[in-house]
Each structure stands twice: as structure tokens, then as C-alpha cells.
Tab-separated table of C-alpha atoms in Angstrom:
chain	number	residue	atom	x	y	z
A	36	GLY	CA	-83.915	15.915	-17.597
A	37	GLU	CA	-80.972	17.240	-18.404
A	38	ASN	CA	-81.394	20.422	-20.768
A	39	VAL	CA	-79.177	22.508	-22.633
A	40	GLU	CA	-79.487	25.070	-25.067
A	41	GLN	CA	-77.163	26.833	-27.104
A	42	HIS	CA	-76.919	30.733	-28.819
A	43	PRO	CA	-76.598	31.146	-31.847
A	44	SER	CA	-76.443	27.953	-34.061
A	45	THR	CA	-74.328	30.099	-36.579
A	46	LEU	CA	-72.292	32.909	-36.227
A	47	SER	CA	-70.088	34.425	-38.463
A	48	VAL	CA	-66.767	36.708	-37.077
A	49	GLN	CA	-64.129	38.747	-39.149
A	50	GLU	CA	-60.824	36.783	-38.989
A	51	GLY	CA	-58.583	39.021	-35.615
A	52	ASP	CA	-62.902	39.246	-34.518
A	53	SER	CA	-63.218	37.427	-30.913
A	54	ALA	CA	-66.532	35.277	-30.840
A	55	VAL	CA	-68.589	34.244	-27.923
A	56	ILE	CA	-71.054	31.411	-27.395
A	57	LYS	CA	-74.006	30.525	-24.892
A	58	CYS	CA	-75.013	27.631	-23.493
A	59	THR	CA	-77.774	27.513	-20.214
A	60	TYR	CA	-78.387	24.393	-18.326
A	61	SER	CA	-80.943	22.512	-16.376
A	62	ASP	CA	-79.792	19.921	-14.111
A	63	SER	CA	-78.440	22.232	-10.471
A	64	ALA	CA	-76.175	18.800	-10.216
A	65	SER	CA	-74.296	19.345	-12.435
A	66	ASN	CA	-70.559	20.252	-11.945
A	67	TYR	CA	-68.316	19.957	-15.483
A	68	PHE	CA	-69.120	21.511	-18.381
A	69	PRO	CA	-66.819	20.979	-21.268
A	70	TRP	CA	-66.382	22.496	-24.590
A	71	TYR	CA	-66.139	20.305	-28.124
A	72	LYS	CA	-64.949	21.859	-31.583
A	73	GLN	CA	-66.365	19.389	-34.426
A	74	GLU	CA	-64.287	19.589	-38.242
A	75	LEU	CA	-65.761	18.322	-41.154
A	76	GLY	CA	-66.015	14.355	-40.840
A	77	LYS	CA	-64.468	13.908	-37.801
A	78	GLY	CA	-65.153	13.070	-34.056
A	79	PRO	CA	-65.622	16.137	-31.678
A	80	GLN	CA	-61.965	17.829	-30.456
A	81	LEU	CA	-61.740	19.226	-26.118
A	82	ILE	CA	-60.290	22.149	-26.958
A	83	ILE	CA	-61.399	23.428	-23.650
A	84	ASP	CA	-63.495	22.576	-19.884
A	85	ILE	CA	-64.464	24.151	-16.809
A	86	ARG	CA	-65.958	22.030	-13.197
A	87	SER	CA	-67.918	23.803	-11.579
A	88	ASN	CA	-65.416	25.016	-8.089
A	89	VAL	CA	-64.122	27.003	-11.140
A	90	GLY	CA	-65.423	30.766	-12.542
A	91	GLU	CA	-63.580	31.050	-15.172
A	92	LYS	CA	-60.480	29.650	-17.103
A	93	LYS	CA	-58.090	30.280	-20.284
A	94	ASP	CA	-55.501	28.359	-22.486
A	95	GLN	CA	-54.222	30.897	-24.455
A	96	ARG	CA	-56.790	32.265	-27.503
A	97	ILE	CA	-59.744	30.247	-25.570
A	98	ALA	CA	-61.308	30.690	-22.320
A	99	VAL	CA	-64.357	29.147	-20.993
A	100	THR	CA	-66.672	31.420	-17.314
A	101	LEU	CA	-69.123	29.454	-15.761
A	102	ASN	CA	-71.951	31.005	-13.532
A	103	LYS	CA	-73.714	28.621	-11.672
A	104	THR	CA	-75.977	30.456	-9.806
A	105	ALA	CA	-77.630	31.452	-13.261
A	106	LYS	CA	-77.083	28.049	-14.912
A	107	HIS	CA	-74.878	29.389	-17.592
A	108	PHE	CA	-71.856	28.883	-19.038
A	109	SER	CA	-69.725	30.360	-21.882
A	110	LEU	CA	-67.006	29.824	-24.558
A	111	HIS	CA	-64.988	32.657	-26.079
A	112	ILE	CA	-62.978	32.890	-28.531
A	113	THR	CA	-59.908	36.214	-29.469
A	114	GLU	CA	-58.065	36.875	-32.030
A	115	THR	CA	-60.429	34.690	-34.700
A	116	GLN	CA	-58.465	32.619	-37.260
A	117	PRO	CA	-59.516	30.732	-40.447
A	118	GLU	CA	-59.024	27.325	-38.865
A	119	ASP	CA	-61.190	28.245	-35.861
A	120	SER	CA	-63.997	28.172	-37.864
A	121	ALA	CA	-66.197	24.729	-37.113
A	122	VAL	CA	-68.945	23.243	-34.889
A	123	TYR	CA	-68.809	23.761	-31.385
A	124	PHE	CA	-70.874	22.149	-28.945
A	125	CYS	CA	-71.306	22.612	-24.972
A	126	ALA	CA	-71.749	19.597	-22.713
A	127	GLU	CA	-72.418	19.239	-19.200
A	128	THR	CA	-72.783	16.653	-16.913
A	129	GLY	CA	-73.318	15.720	-13.114
A	130	THR	CA	-73.689	12.757	-11.110
A	131	ALA	CA	-73.594	10.261	-14.444
A	132	SER	CA	-70.859	10.169	-16.792
A	133	LYS	CA	-73.023	10.400	-19.586
A	134	LEU	CA	-72.483	13.559	-21.506
A	135	THR	CA	-75.258	16.584	-22.543
A	136	PHE	CA	-74.867	18.177	-25.536
A	137	GLY	CA	-76.036	21.366	-26.592
A	138	THR	CA	-77.721	21.745	-30.468
A	139	GLY	CA	-74.588	22.519	-31.459
A	140	THR	CA	-72.620	26.062	-33.154
A	141	ARG	CA	-71.771	26.693	-36.825
A	142	LEU	CA	-69.020	28.894	-37.063
A	143	GLN	CA	-67.486	30.989	-39.845
A	144	VAL	CA	-64.236	32.743	-39.565
A	145	THR	CA	-64.379	34.091	-43.000
A	146	LEU	CA	-60.698	36.775	-44.088
B	33	ASP	CA	-56.429	11.741	-32.470
B	34	SER	CA	-57.675	10.740	-29.732
B	35	GLY	CA	-55.887	7.909	-29.227
B	36	VAL	CA	-59.677	6.291	-29.680
B	37	THR	CA	-60.477	4.298	-32.873
B	38	GLN	CA	-63.198	3.280	-34.666
B	39	THR	CA	-63.853	1.000	-37.147
B	40	PRO	CA	-65.791	0.858	-40.395
B	41	LYS	CA	-65.204	4.699	-41.045
B	42	HIS	CA	-68.477	3.954	-43.967
B	43	LEU	CA	-71.079	1.398	-43.200
B	44	ILE	CA	-74.257	1.168	-46.041
B	45	THR	CA	-76.675	-1.281	-45.856
B	46	ALA	CA	-80.592	-1.858	-45.680
B	47	THR	CA	-82.821	-2.015	-43.435
B	48	GLY	CA	-83.784	-5.329	-42.051
B	49	GLN	CA	-80.033	-5.466	-41.777
B	50	ARG	CA	-77.391	-5.885	-38.774
B	51	VAL	CA	-74.231	-4.878	-37.521
B	52	THR	CA	-71.268	-4.137	-35.416
B	53	LEU	CA	-69.458	-0.964	-34.940
B	54	ARG	CA	-66.175	-1.899	-32.818
B	55	CYS	CA	-64.560	1.138	-30.932
B	56	SER	CA	-61.248	0.894	-29.223
B	57	PRO	CA	-60.674	2.683	-25.462
B	58	ARG	CA	-57.400	5.214	-25.185
B	59	SER	CA	-54.526	3.218	-23.762
B	60	GLY	CA	-55.738	2.960	-19.858
B	61	ASP	CA	-59.324	3.905	-20.011
B	62	LEU	CA	-61.804	1.663	-18.398
B	63	SER	CA	-64.892	3.562	-19.583
B	64	VAL	CA	-66.410	3.613	-23.176
B	65	TYR	CA	-69.475	5.936	-23.771
B	66	TRP	CA	-71.303	5.396	-27.653
B	67	TYR	CA	-73.234	8.584	-28.581
B	68	GLN	CA	-75.469	8.988	-32.099
B	69	GLN	CA	-75.595	11.903	-33.948
B	70	SER	CA	-78.353	12.476	-36.067
B	71	LEU	CA	-79.349	15.581	-37.842
B	72	ASP	CA	-82.510	16.097	-36.727
B	73	GLN	CA	-81.426	15.148	-32.348
B	74	GLY	CA	-78.183	16.318	-32.294
B	75	LEU	CA	-75.591	14.574	-30.602
B	76	GLN	CA	-77.481	11.916	-27.768
B	77	PHE	CA	-76.418	9.800	-25.493
B	78	LEU	CA	-77.217	5.995	-25.928
B	79	ILE	CA	-74.703	3.337	-23.087
B	80	GLN	CA	-71.610	3.931	-21.029
B	81	TYR	CA	-69.558	1.005	-20.378
B	82	TYR	CA	-67.523	0.587	-17.884
B	83	ASN	CA	-64.566	-2.263	-16.828
B	84	GLY	CA	-66.362	-4.553	-18.831
B	85	GLU	CA	-69.935	-3.651	-16.825
B	86	GLU	CA	-72.381	-1.842	-18.348
B	87	ARG	CA	-72.679	1.650	-16.014
B	88	ALA	CA	-74.848	4.005	-17.454
B	89	LYS	CA	-77.703	4.037	-20.854
B	90	GLY	CA	-78.993	6.537	-22.118
B	91	ASN	CA	-82.297	6.438	-24.640
B	92	ILE	CA	-81.322	3.766	-26.365
B	93	LEU	CA	-83.970	1.373	-27.945
B	94	GLU	CA	-84.188	-2.262	-27.778
B	95	ARG	CA	-82.893	-3.354	-31.096
B	96	PHE	CA	-80.293	-2.045	-30.479
B	97	SER	CA	-77.206	-3.572	-27.743
B	98	ALA	CA	-73.284	-2.821	-26.401
B	99	GLN	CA	-70.979	-4.749	-24.684
B	100	GLN	CA	-66.817	-4.149	-23.671
B	101	PHE	CA	-64.469	-7.007	-23.476
B	102	PRO	CA	-62.069	-7.877	-21.256
B	103	ASP	CA	-59.177	-6.179	-23.593
B	104	LEU	CA	-62.067	-3.589	-22.407
B	105	HIS	CA	-62.599	-2.957	-26.618
B	106	SER	CA	-66.510	-2.315	-27.462
B	107	GLU	CA	-68.588	-3.215	-30.038
B	108	LEU	CA	-72.746	-1.087	-30.704
B	109	ASN	CA	-75.024	-3.788	-32.593
B	110	LEU	CA	-77.508	-2.162	-33.825
B	111	SER	CA	-80.788	-4.713	-35.465
B	112	SER	CA	-83.224	-4.621	-37.407
B	113	LEU	CA	-82.305	-1.720	-39.254
B	114	GLU	CA	-84.642	1.630	-40.158
B	115	LEU	CA	-83.773	3.983	-42.431
B	116	GLY	CA	-84.347	6.287	-39.534
B	117	ASP	CA	-80.728	4.792	-37.895
B	118	SER	CA	-78.731	6.099	-40.813
B	119	ALA	CA	-75.920	8.812	-38.258
B	120	LEU	CA	-72.960	8.585	-36.955
B	121	TYR	CA	-72.213	6.486	-34.378
B	122	PHE	CA	-69.024	7.873	-32.064
B	123	CYS	CA	-67.611	6.558	-28.946
B	124	ALA	CA	-66.167	7.959	-26.837
B	125	SER	CA	-63.555	7.008	-23.535
B	126	SER	CA	-62.430	7.956	-20.248
B	127	VAL	CA	-60.688	6.628	-17.861
B	128	GLY	CA	-63.173	6.110	-15.130
B	129	VAL	CA	-66.237	7.028	-13.326
B	130	GLY	CA	-67.702	10.374	-13.510
B	131	GLN	CA	-67.048	13.773	-14.649
B	132	GLU	CA	-63.629	12.691	-16.691
B	133	THR	CA	-62.955	13.732	-20.036
B	134	GLN	CA	-64.523	12.434	-23.020
B	135	TYR	CA	-62.011	11.337	-25.748
B	136	PHE	CA	-63.497	10.443	-29.004
B	137	GLY	CA	-62.951	9.007	-32.226
B	138	PRO	CA	-62.730	10.043	-35.683
B	139	GLY	CA	-67.149	7.836	-35.675
B	140	THR	CA	-68.355	5.743	-38.153
B	141	ARG	CA	-70.745	6.842	-40.337
B	142	LEU	CA	-73.789	4.691	-40.698
B	143	LEU	CA	-76.246	4.798	-44.235
B	144	VAL	CA	-79.620	2.478	-43.747
B	145	LEU	CA	-81.014	2.497	-47.433
């Protein structure tokens, strides 16, 4: 079945530094890769997504890269701010609609 | 605010009981998904409905069932509750089926005592 591995499980960076979270997947049919941010007490919020026909996508301080050959994709956050502190989840979906999620990365941005 | 609403926000009940969780999708969305989030299992897909019909099933227990009504709202029914059913239950919606963006609601926190 589908499996998504996510690393690291926790990440602490200083304000202004960059943060990188990596995910690998196993299903070669996967072709949609969203990233969600979850703050305490809230539901997952989509922050960026990428489809398999694109290698990189950027939205202000957030970027996602996809390597379909190696079956991995990464989230990059530049110039981190305290409000970036949250749990981040990668996910994938292929022919089915259901999302398979990674295990989450708790990002802490310190002053 | 994603536009997806869920009620109730919190639910405390006892083992063996039955509860119903409710979800209203974003305006215009025909697909509704249910996910369970627990500390040991993470975020797990339970079931999807599209325009009133069951579309896909995940690792949903037989004690759990769902439906989507003509007005597109959905209900998740959990029966014979066990301690291990304590979790956050999220509803998400999308316009259609396939690789579409899913928008999540704020969740229902279920505590089974």
C-alpha cells in the first residue's frame, strides 16, 4: 500500500533561518503532493501543493520541490518567523482521491 | 477559515455509546472526506463520499459508518465506542474527485471515558 515517510520529526531553527522538511513515497502512481500546516487546536491548512508534471513551485517564502524519479519531495521555508511554528504534514495521492499523510514535523522557530 | 464546518467541537462520552459527528462542506464542493487523527496512528483516511455516494473507503472500522445527504452535508456515526476511539476527527471537502485540493474543517475532538 501507499507509504509516506517524513523527516525530521522535530526541527528547531532560529528566526530568519531556513527550514527544510523531506518526504519520500512508495506509490509510483502518486501525482499530487500537498503540504499542510496544523496549528494547535486547528485543522490542517493547505500551504502549498505540487503536481507530478512540475519539479518546483514557489509561493513567497515557501517552496516545494519534487523528484519523481527518486520519489521524494521537500518543503522549504525561508526567512522563518515565529508564526511559522506549527506541525507540518506532507501528503500524497495517486489514482484515488484519499490523501496519505506523513507522520508530521514539529517546527519550532526561536527568537 | 477553510469554509468547512464541523460540529460539535468537543464530545465526551462513555465506552459502548454511539455518537454522530456532522460536517458541512465548502459551498460548491461535492466530495466529503473523513479522517481520524490520533497520536499513535497519525492522520488516517476513513471514507469519502461524492454527491451522496460512497466513493472510497480506508481503514474504517465496521463500528463506524457515514453518509452524505442531498444537501451535501455528511455525518460520521461511531458506535460501540472504545477507549481507543478517542481522537480528532476531521472532515475535508473538495470540488470533485481525483487529485483535487482538500480543505479541512476544524475537527471534532472525541474523548471516550
